[in-house]
Tab-separated table of C-alpha atoms (C1' of nucleotides) in Angstrom:
chain	number	residue	atom	x	y	z
A	1	MET	CA	0.000	0.000	0.000
A	2	SER	CA	1.106	3.528	-0.594
A	3	ALA	CA	-0.147	6.982	0.112
A	4	GLY	CA	-3.587	6.863	-1.485
A	5	SER	CA	-3.134	9.827	-3.701
A	6	THR	CA	-5.754	9.903	-6.405
A	7	ALA	CA	-3.323	10.435	-9.201
A	8	VAL	CA	-5.201	11.418	-12.318
A	9	ARG	CA	-2.996	11.035	-15.308
A	10	ASN	CA	-2.995	13.223	-18.331
A	11	THR	CA	-3.543	11.149	-21.414
A	12	ARG	CA	-4.125	11.841	-25.051
A	13	GLN	CA	-7.603	10.336	-24.875
A	14	ARG	CA	-8.667	12.405	-21.936
A	15	SER	CA	-7.499	15.542	-23.687
A	16	ALA	CA	-9.337	14.554	-26.831
A	17	VAL	CA	-12.622	14.133	-25.008
A	18	SER	CA	-12.190	17.362	-23.109
A	19	ALA	CA	-11.269	19.224	-26.260
A	20	LEU	CA	-14.268	17.860	-28.098
A	21	LEU	CA	-16.613	18.845	-25.310
A	22	ALA	CA	-15.020	22.263	-25.210
A	23	GLU	CA	-16.136	23.118	-28.725
A	24	MET	CA	-19.462	21.319	-28.644
A	25	GLU	CA	-22.537	23.304	-27.946
A	26	GLY	CA	-25.428	21.017	-27.109
A	27	PHE	CA	-25.875	17.746	-25.333
A	28	HIS	CA	-24.455	14.593	-26.817
A	29	SER	CA	-24.525	10.968	-25.854
A	30	ALA	CA	-21.383	9.032	-25.091
A	31	GLN	CA	-21.822	7.064	-28.283
A	32	ASP	CA	-22.230	10.278	-30.235
A	33	LEU	CA	-19.034	11.707	-28.873
A	34	HIS	CA	-17.237	8.475	-29.576
A	35	ALA	CA	-18.360	8.570	-33.202
A	36	MET	CA	-17.193	12.172	-33.556
A	37	LEU	CA	-13.795	11.338	-32.152
A	38	ARG	CA	-13.408	8.562	-34.681
A	39	GLU	CA	-14.338	10.913	-37.495
A	40	ARG	CA	-11.645	13.245	-36.326
A	41	GLY	CA	-9.171	10.463	-36.554
A	42	GLU	CA	-8.741	10.260	-32.804
A	43	ARG	CA	-8.519	6.665	-31.804
A	44	VAL	CA	-10.370	6.325	-28.539
A	45	GLY	CA	-12.210	3.281	-27.265
A	46	LEU	CA	-15.870	3.494	-26.413
A	47	THR	CA	-15.199	2.204	-22.933
A	48	THR	CA	-12.690	4.961	-22.397
A	49	VAL	CA	-15.161	7.586	-23.533
A	50	TYR	CA	-17.663	6.336	-20.989
A	51	ARG	CA	-15.095	6.282	-18.241
A	52	THR	CA	-13.714	9.682	-19.069
A	53	LEU	CA	-17.167	11.197	-19.133
A	54	GLN	CA	-17.927	9.629	-15.786
A	55	GLY	CA	-14.756	11.046	-14.378
A	56	LEU	CA	-15.473	14.509	-15.708
A	57	ALA	CA	-19.001	14.338	-14.375
A	58	ASP	CA	-17.722	13.288	-10.960
A	59	ALA	CA	-15.292	16.158	-11.015
A	60	GLY	CA	-18.183	18.462	-11.791
A	61	GLU	CA	-16.674	19.556	-15.068
A	62	ILE	CA	-19.584	18.478	-17.204
A	63	ASP	CA	-23.352	18.242	-16.926
A	64	VAL	CA	-25.271	15.026	-17.229
A	65	MET	CA	-28.888	14.866	-18.323
A	66	ARG	CA	-30.962	11.703	-18.328
A	67	PRO	CA	-33.868	12.171	-20.705
A	68	PRO	CA	-36.757	9.695	-20.733
A	69	GLY	CA	-35.279	8.263	-23.895
A	70	GLY	CA	-32.811	6.377	-21.773
A	71	GLU	CA	-29.528	7.700	-23.099
A	72	HIS	CA	-27.343	9.791	-20.872
A	73	LEU	CA	-26.397	13.096	-22.410
A	74	TYR	CA	-23.236	14.938	-21.522
A	75	ARG	CA	-22.288	18.522	-22.009
A	76	ARG	CA	-19.501	20.799	-20.977
A	77	CYS	CA	-20.436	22.502	-17.794
A	78	SER	CA	-21.253	26.105	-18.291
A	79	GLU	CA	-20.270	28.657	-15.716
A	80	GLY	CA	-23.534	29.450	-14.081
A	81	HIS	CA	-25.693	26.605	-12.976
A	82	HIS	CA	-28.767	26.380	-15.133
A	83	HIS	CA	-31.500	24.013	-16.168
A	84	HIS	CA	-33.121	22.875	-19.358
A	85	LEU	CA	-36.402	23.248	-21.086
A	86	VAL	CA	-36.707	20.376	-23.517
A	87	CYS	CA	-39.230	19.858	-26.285
A	88	ARG	CA	-40.763	16.418	-26.132
A	89	ALA	CA	-41.239	16.217	-29.873
A	90	CYS	CA	-38.156	17.697	-31.505
A	91	GLY	CA	-35.718	17.678	-28.628
A	92	ARG	CA	-34.959	21.354	-28.909
A	93	THR	CA	-33.310	22.516	-25.715
A	94	VAL	CA	-33.477	25.942	-24.167
A	95	GLU	CA	-31.306	26.930	-21.286
A	96	VAL	CA	-32.986	28.611	-18.400
A	97	ALA	CA	-31.511	30.038	-15.259
A	98	GLY	CA	-33.326	29.724	-11.980
A	99	PRO	CA	-31.594	31.481	-9.126
A	100	THR	CA	-34.756	31.206	-7.099
A	101	VAL	CA	-34.825	27.470	-7.530
A	102	GLU	CA	-31.208	27.149	-6.536
A	103	SER	CA	-31.614	28.904	-3.260
A	104	TRP	CA	-34.915	27.213	-2.593
A	105	ALA	CA	-33.370	23.780	-3.044
A	106	ASP	CA	-30.473	24.629	-0.790
A	107	ARG	CA	-32.736	26.044	1.839
A	108	VAL	CA	-35.099	23.102	1.852
A	109	ALA	CA	-32.234	20.651	2.055
A	110	ALA	CA	-30.660	22.572	4.901
A	111	GLN	CA	-33.949	22.564	6.779
A	112	HIS	CA	-33.811	18.799	6.806
A	113	GLY	CA	-30.179	18.744	7.812
A	114	PHE	CA	-28.934	17.588	4.446
A	115	THR	CA	-25.491	18.634	3.336
A	116	ASP	CA	-23.474	18.443	0.161
A	117	VAL	CA	-26.571	19.291	-1.785
A	118	SER	CA	-27.057	19.021	-5.506
A	119	HIS	CA	-30.165	18.846	-7.616
A	120	THR	CA	-31.438	18.083	-11.055
A	121	LEU	CA	-34.289	19.876	-12.738
A	122	GLU	CA	-35.618	19.367	-16.202
A	123	ILE	CA	-38.685	20.930	-17.704
A	124	PHE	CA	-40.453	19.124	-20.522
A	125	GLY	CA	-43.028	20.550	-22.859
A	126	THR	CA	-44.072	20.936	-26.453
A	127	CYS	CA	-42.448	23.781	-28.298
A	128	PRO	CA	-44.461	26.088	-30.593
A	129	ASP	CA	-43.106	24.503	-33.767
A	130	CYS	CA	-44.145	21.041	-32.751
A	131	ARG	CA	-47.514	22.008	-31.446
A	132	PRO	CA	-50.411	20.984	-33.673
A	133	HIS	CA	-52.097	24.366	-33.988
B	1	MET	CA	-62.676	0.105	-38.591
B	2	SER	CA	-64.694	1.191	-35.624
B	3	ALA	CA	-65.060	4.226	-33.466
B	4	GLY	CA	-61.575	4.676	-32.072
B	5	SER	CA	-62.529	4.874	-28.451
B	6	THR	CA	-59.601	4.246	-26.198
B	7	ALA	CA	-61.332	1.679	-24.100
B	8	VAL	CA	-59.284	0.873	-21.037
B	9	ARG	CA	-60.380	-2.408	-19.623
B	10	ASN	CA	-60.562	-3.295	-16.013
B	11	THR	CA	-58.550	-6.414	-15.397
B	12	ARG	CA	-57.493	-8.376	-12.360
B	13	GLN	CA	-53.852	-7.581	-13.012
B	14	ARG	CA	-54.401	-3.883	-13.318
B	15	SER	CA	-56.336	-3.878	-10.068
B	16	ALA	CA	-53.623	-5.857	-8.350
B	17	VAL	CA	-50.937	-3.379	-9.333
B	18	SER	CA	-53.083	-0.421	-8.349
B	19	ALA	CA	-53.975	-2.016	-5.046
B	20	LEU	CA	-50.376	-2.781	-4.280
B	21	LEU	CA	-49.305	0.751	-5.030
B	22	ALA	CA	-52.139	2.034	-2.906
B	23	GLU	CA	-50.758	0.489	0.250
B	24	MET	CA	-47.100	0.986	-0.511
B	25	GLU	CA	-45.354	3.931	0.984
B	26	GLY	CA	-42.038	4.488	-0.725
B	27	PHE	CA	-40.681	4.127	-4.204
B	28	HIS	CA	-40.323	0.698	-5.730
B	29	SER	CA	-38.964	-0.602	-8.987
B	30	ALA	CA	-41.112	-2.488	-11.443
B	31	GLN	CA	-39.243	-5.669	-10.644
B	32	ASP	CA	-39.780	-5.081	-6.947
B	33	LEU	CA	-43.488	-4.712	-7.400
B	34	HIS	CA	-43.582	-7.769	-9.575
B	35	ALA	CA	-41.844	-9.810	-6.886
B	36	MET	CA	-44.277	-8.563	-4.245
B	37	LEU	CA	-47.237	-9.511	-6.372
B	38	ARG	CA	-45.889	-13.022	-6.742
B	39	GLU	CA	-45.422	-13.305	-2.998
B	40	ARG	CA	-49.025	-12.362	-2.556
B	41	GLY	CA	-49.998	-15.132	-4.861
B	42	GLU	CA	-51.110	-12.786	-7.580
B	43	ARG	CA	-50.056	-14.173	-10.907
B	44	VAL	CA	-48.977	-11.229	-13.006
B	45	GLY	CA	-46.392	-11.203	-15.733
B	46	LEU	CA	-43.427	-8.886	-15.535
B	47	THR	CA	-44.246	-7.443	-18.921
B	48	THR	CA	-47.709	-6.607	-17.719
B	49	VAL	CA	-46.356	-4.877	-14.632
B	50	TYR	CA	-44.183	-2.690	-16.807
B	51	ARG	CA	-47.051	-1.882	-19.117
B	52	THR	CA	-49.475	-1.158	-16.332
B	53	LEU	CA	-47.010	1.132	-14.618
B	54	GLN	CA	-46.407	2.952	-17.867
B	55	GLY	CA	-50.101	3.389	-18.339
B	56	LEU	CA	-50.592	4.682	-14.829
B	57	ALA	CA	-47.678	7.040	-15.234
B	58	ASP	CA	-49.117	8.322	-18.501
B	59	ALA	CA	-52.426	8.869	-16.809
B	60	GLY	CA	-50.645	10.824	-14.128
B	61	GLU	CA	-51.768	8.468	-11.402
B	62	ILE	CA	-48.277	7.593	-10.239
B	63	ASP	CA	-44.926	9.275	-9.941
B	64	VAL	CA	-41.815	8.108	-11.703
B	65	MET	CA	-38.345	8.806	-10.426
B	66	ARG	CA	-35.175	7.957	-12.313
B	67	PRO	CA	-32.329	7.761	-9.855
B	68	PRO	CA	-28.742	7.652	-11.075
B	69	GLY	CA	-28.808	3.939	-10.295
B	70	GLY	CA	-30.635	3.381	-13.531
B	71	GLU	CA	-33.770	1.683	-12.298
B	72	HIS	CA	-37.043	3.494	-12.662
B	73	LEU	CA	-38.925	3.826	-9.424
B	74	TYR	CA	-42.671	4.128	-9.237
B	75	ARG	CA	-44.898	5.386	-6.504
B	76	ARG	CA	-48.532	6.193	-6.044
B	77	CYS	CA	-49.085	9.807	-6.843
B	78	SER	CA	-49.900	11.917	-3.861
B	79	GLU	CA	-52.436	14.659	-4.154
B	80	GLY	CA	-50.307	17.739	-4.348
B	81	HIS	CA	-47.412	17.794	-6.719
B	82	HIS	CA	-44.183	17.587	-4.794
B	83	HIS	CA	-40.550	16.710	-5.151
B	84	HIS	CA	-38.016	14.598	-3.355
B	85	LEU	CA	-35.005	15.128	-1.229
B	86	VAL	CA	-32.976	11.950	-1.384
B	87	CYS	CA	-30.038	10.907	0.763
B	88	ARG	CA	-27.168	9.696	-1.368
B	89	ALA	CA	-25.970	7.258	1.258
B	90	CYS	CA	-29.023	5.632	2.798
B	91	GLY	CA	-31.652	6.470	0.221
B	92	ARG	CA	-33.940	8.072	2.749
B	93	THR	CA	-36.500	10.180	0.950
B	94	VAL	CA	-38.194	13.283	2.205
B	95	GLU	CA	-41.090	14.834	0.391
B	96	VAL	CA	-40.917	18.529	-0.175
B	97	ALA	CA	-43.435	20.844	-1.719
B	98	GLY	CA	-42.329	23.726	-3.901
B	99	PRO	CA	-45.175	25.914	-5.054
B	100	THR	CA	-42.669	28.540	-6.071
B	101	VAL	CA	-40.856	26.101	-8.282
B	102	GLU	CA	-44.074	24.945	-9.884
B	103	SER	CA	-45.134	28.366	-10.962
B	104	TRP	CA	-41.626	29.317	-11.951
B	105	ALA	CA	-41.337	26.314	-14.235
B	106	ASP	CA	-44.698	26.994	-15.824
B	107	ARG	CA	-43.895	30.636	-16.310
B	108	VAL	CA	-40.502	29.993	-17.864
B	109	ALA	CA	-41.952	27.399	-20.212
B	110	ALA	CA	-44.744	29.730	-21.224
B	111	GLN	CA	-42.247	32.485	-21.957
B	112	HIS	CA	-40.694	30.238	-24.548
B	113	GLY	CA	-44.037	29.249	-25.999
B	114	PHE	CA	-43.928	25.733	-24.613
B	115	THR	CA	-47.189	24.028	-23.758
B	116	ASP	CA	-48.220	20.868	-22.018
B	117	VAL	CA	-45.509	21.438	-19.475
B	118	SER	CA	-44.228	18.998	-16.914
B	119	HIS	CA	-41.041	18.893	-14.950
B	120	THR	CA	-38.899	16.702	-12.777
B	121	LEU	CA	-36.899	17.885	-9.832
B	122	GLU	CA	-34.840	15.824	-7.460
B	123	ILE	CA	-32.606	17.101	-4.732
B	124	PHE	CA	-29.718	14.943	-3.606
B	125	GLY	CA	-27.708	15.352	-0.458
B	126	THR	CA	-26.300	13.607	2.569
B	127	CYS	CA	-28.671	13.286	5.481
B	128	PRO	CA	-27.539	13.994	9.070
B	129	ASP	CA	-27.405	10.302	9.988
B	130	CYS	CA	-25.101	9.458	7.139
B	131	ARG	CA	-22.882	12.430	7.543
B	132	PRO	CA	-19.462	11.705	9.036
B	133	HIS	CA	-19.486	14.383	11.700
C	1	DG	C1'	-74.230	-15.930	-24.871
C	2	DC	C1'	-71.287	-14.145	-28.853
C	3	DG	C1'	-68.095	-11.793	-31.357
C	4	DT	C1'	-64.808	-8.232	-31.263
C	5	DT	C1'	-60.989	-6.005	-29.317
C	6	DT	C1'	-57.954	-5.285	-25.734
C	7	DT	C1'	-54.842	-7.393	-22.626
C	8	DT	C1'	-51.990	-10.684	-21.106
C	9	DG	C1'	-47.554	-13.036	-20.636
C	10	DA	C1'	-43.619	-16.114	-21.884
C	11	DC	C1'	-39.776	-15.366	-24.420
C	12	DA	C1'	-36.537	-13.160	-27.380
C	13	DA	C1'	-34.417	-8.974	-28.684
C	14	DT	C1'	-32.369	-4.570	-27.836
C	15	DC	C1'	-29.021	-1.646	-26.317
C	16	DA	C1'	-26.747	1.456	-23.239
C	17	DT	C1'	-23.613	0.813	-19.775
C	18	DT	C1'	-20.204	-1.731	-16.902
C	19	DG	C1'	-16.750	-5.436	-15.837
C	20	DT	C1'	-12.548	-7.885	-17.208
C	21	DC	C1'	-7.861	-8.169	-17.799
C	22	DG	C1'	-3.663	-8.202	-20.503
C	23	DT	C1'	-1.215	-4.381	-22.604
C	24	DT	C1'	0.434	0.306	-22.887
C	25	DG	C1'	1.650	4.908	-21.604
C	26	DT	C1'	2.729	8.256	-17.602
C	27	DC	C1'	4.905	9.971	-13.947
C	28	DG	C1'	7.823	10.026	-9.818
C	29	DC	C1'	12.092	8.994	-8.143
C	30	DG	C1'	16.653	7.480	-7.996
D	1	DC	C1'	18.157	9.848	-18.076
D	2	DG	C1'	16.267	5.469	-17.143
D	3	DC	C1'	13.332	2.271	-14.418
D	4	DG	C1'	9.634	0.552	-12.133
D	5	DA	C1'	5.057	1.012	-10.354
D	6	DC	C1'	0.679	1.807	-11.314
D	7	DA	C1'	-3.123	4.120	-13.511
D	8	DA	C1'	-5.382	4.246	-17.974
D	9	DC	C1'	-6.630	2.068	-22.227
D	10	DG	C1'	-9.464	-0.766	-25.032
D	11	DA	C1'	-11.426	-4.929	-27.260
D	12	DC	C1'	-14.687	-7.919	-25.887
D	13	DA	C1'	-18.001	-10.182	-22.992
D	14	DA	C1'	-21.460	-9.643	-19.611
D	15	DT	C1'	-25.096	-7.441	-17.437
D	16	DG	C1'	-29.707	-6.169	-16.846
D	17	DA	C1'	-33.540	-3.241	-17.310
D	18	DT	C1'	-36.883	-2.308	-20.635
D	19	DT	C1'	-39.441	-3.164	-25.003
D	20	DG	C1'	-41.215	-5.956	-28.987
D	21	DT	C1'	-43.715	-10.030	-30.497
D	22	DC	C1'	-47.684	-12.702	-31.099
D	23	DA	C1'	-50.796	-16.476	-30.006
D	24	DA	C1'	-54.060	-17.365	-26.380
D	25	DA	C1'	-57.304	-15.627	-22.886
D	26	DA	C1'	-60.316	-12.378	-20.810
D	27	DA	C1'	-63.570	-8.369	-20.784
D	28	DC	C1'	-67.089	-5.594	-22.501
D	29	DG	C1'	-71.084	-4.125	-25.456
D	30	DC	C1'	-75.091	-5.776	-27.432
DNA sequence: GCGTTTTTGACAATCATTGTCGTTGTCGCG
DNA sequence: CGCGACAACGACAATGATTGTCAAAAACGC
């Protein structure tokens, strides 16, 4: 046994995933990102993509959304914490900020003695374009 | 062809699932519920449990929660809409009401022209009992 | 009661995600 | 600078929840 230092190593693959996420705008599934990396000529295994994304998510560097569809979607974490308004039909996503919600969640959690609080909030609806008029 | 009336039929299995949910308190997975039904002597197929739960969820009669674990959890829908504060360690769940959040979500969605709005909100944290003091 | 239509349910299929484990690349230290 | 330890990689198999399939059974209207 040694000093249990969580040594995270800097590898080409990790950089590639980070770089890709850095220039991506919307949400993408792990498999999506993997396909894009291959197109770019980066040789990265699917397993590694999953693991890297998990690591980044753990580190709080990216957002994870779990839509009803079943696929996890990842996205580079934007500065301010925000939530998403997703169209059920076309998948269009609008970012919305909710300072009120943030503080409310924290307050409620604190009232019950909970610490290390995080939350997930997604709003689903039908956008104007997809609405049968 | 006939008049396309969505006739929902009243079957023993559907009643069994509803009844079970009616006396259950917490969240349970479909497989959980299926196992409980078998213990009771009710003969219901797993496929049917899934379908029934989906139907109930569609009808808004039960809540669905999708924890990071991956398994969908179902629960009889309580009167008022509310959300959940879940302990990461022990899974303890506290119900919390958030009228402010409700109206905020609706308002935000409306601002973007979205209709037929629903939302999911889960708060995760570490409860006092599980917190290493 | 009878026919029609939904529902059921055993089983197979799907498919994202995770585990495995030998190999490879990194990094710290001498 | 070179070596050794050890994390990371990655191809593949495994997992496991959910969904599709379709013939047989049940429920409802008349």
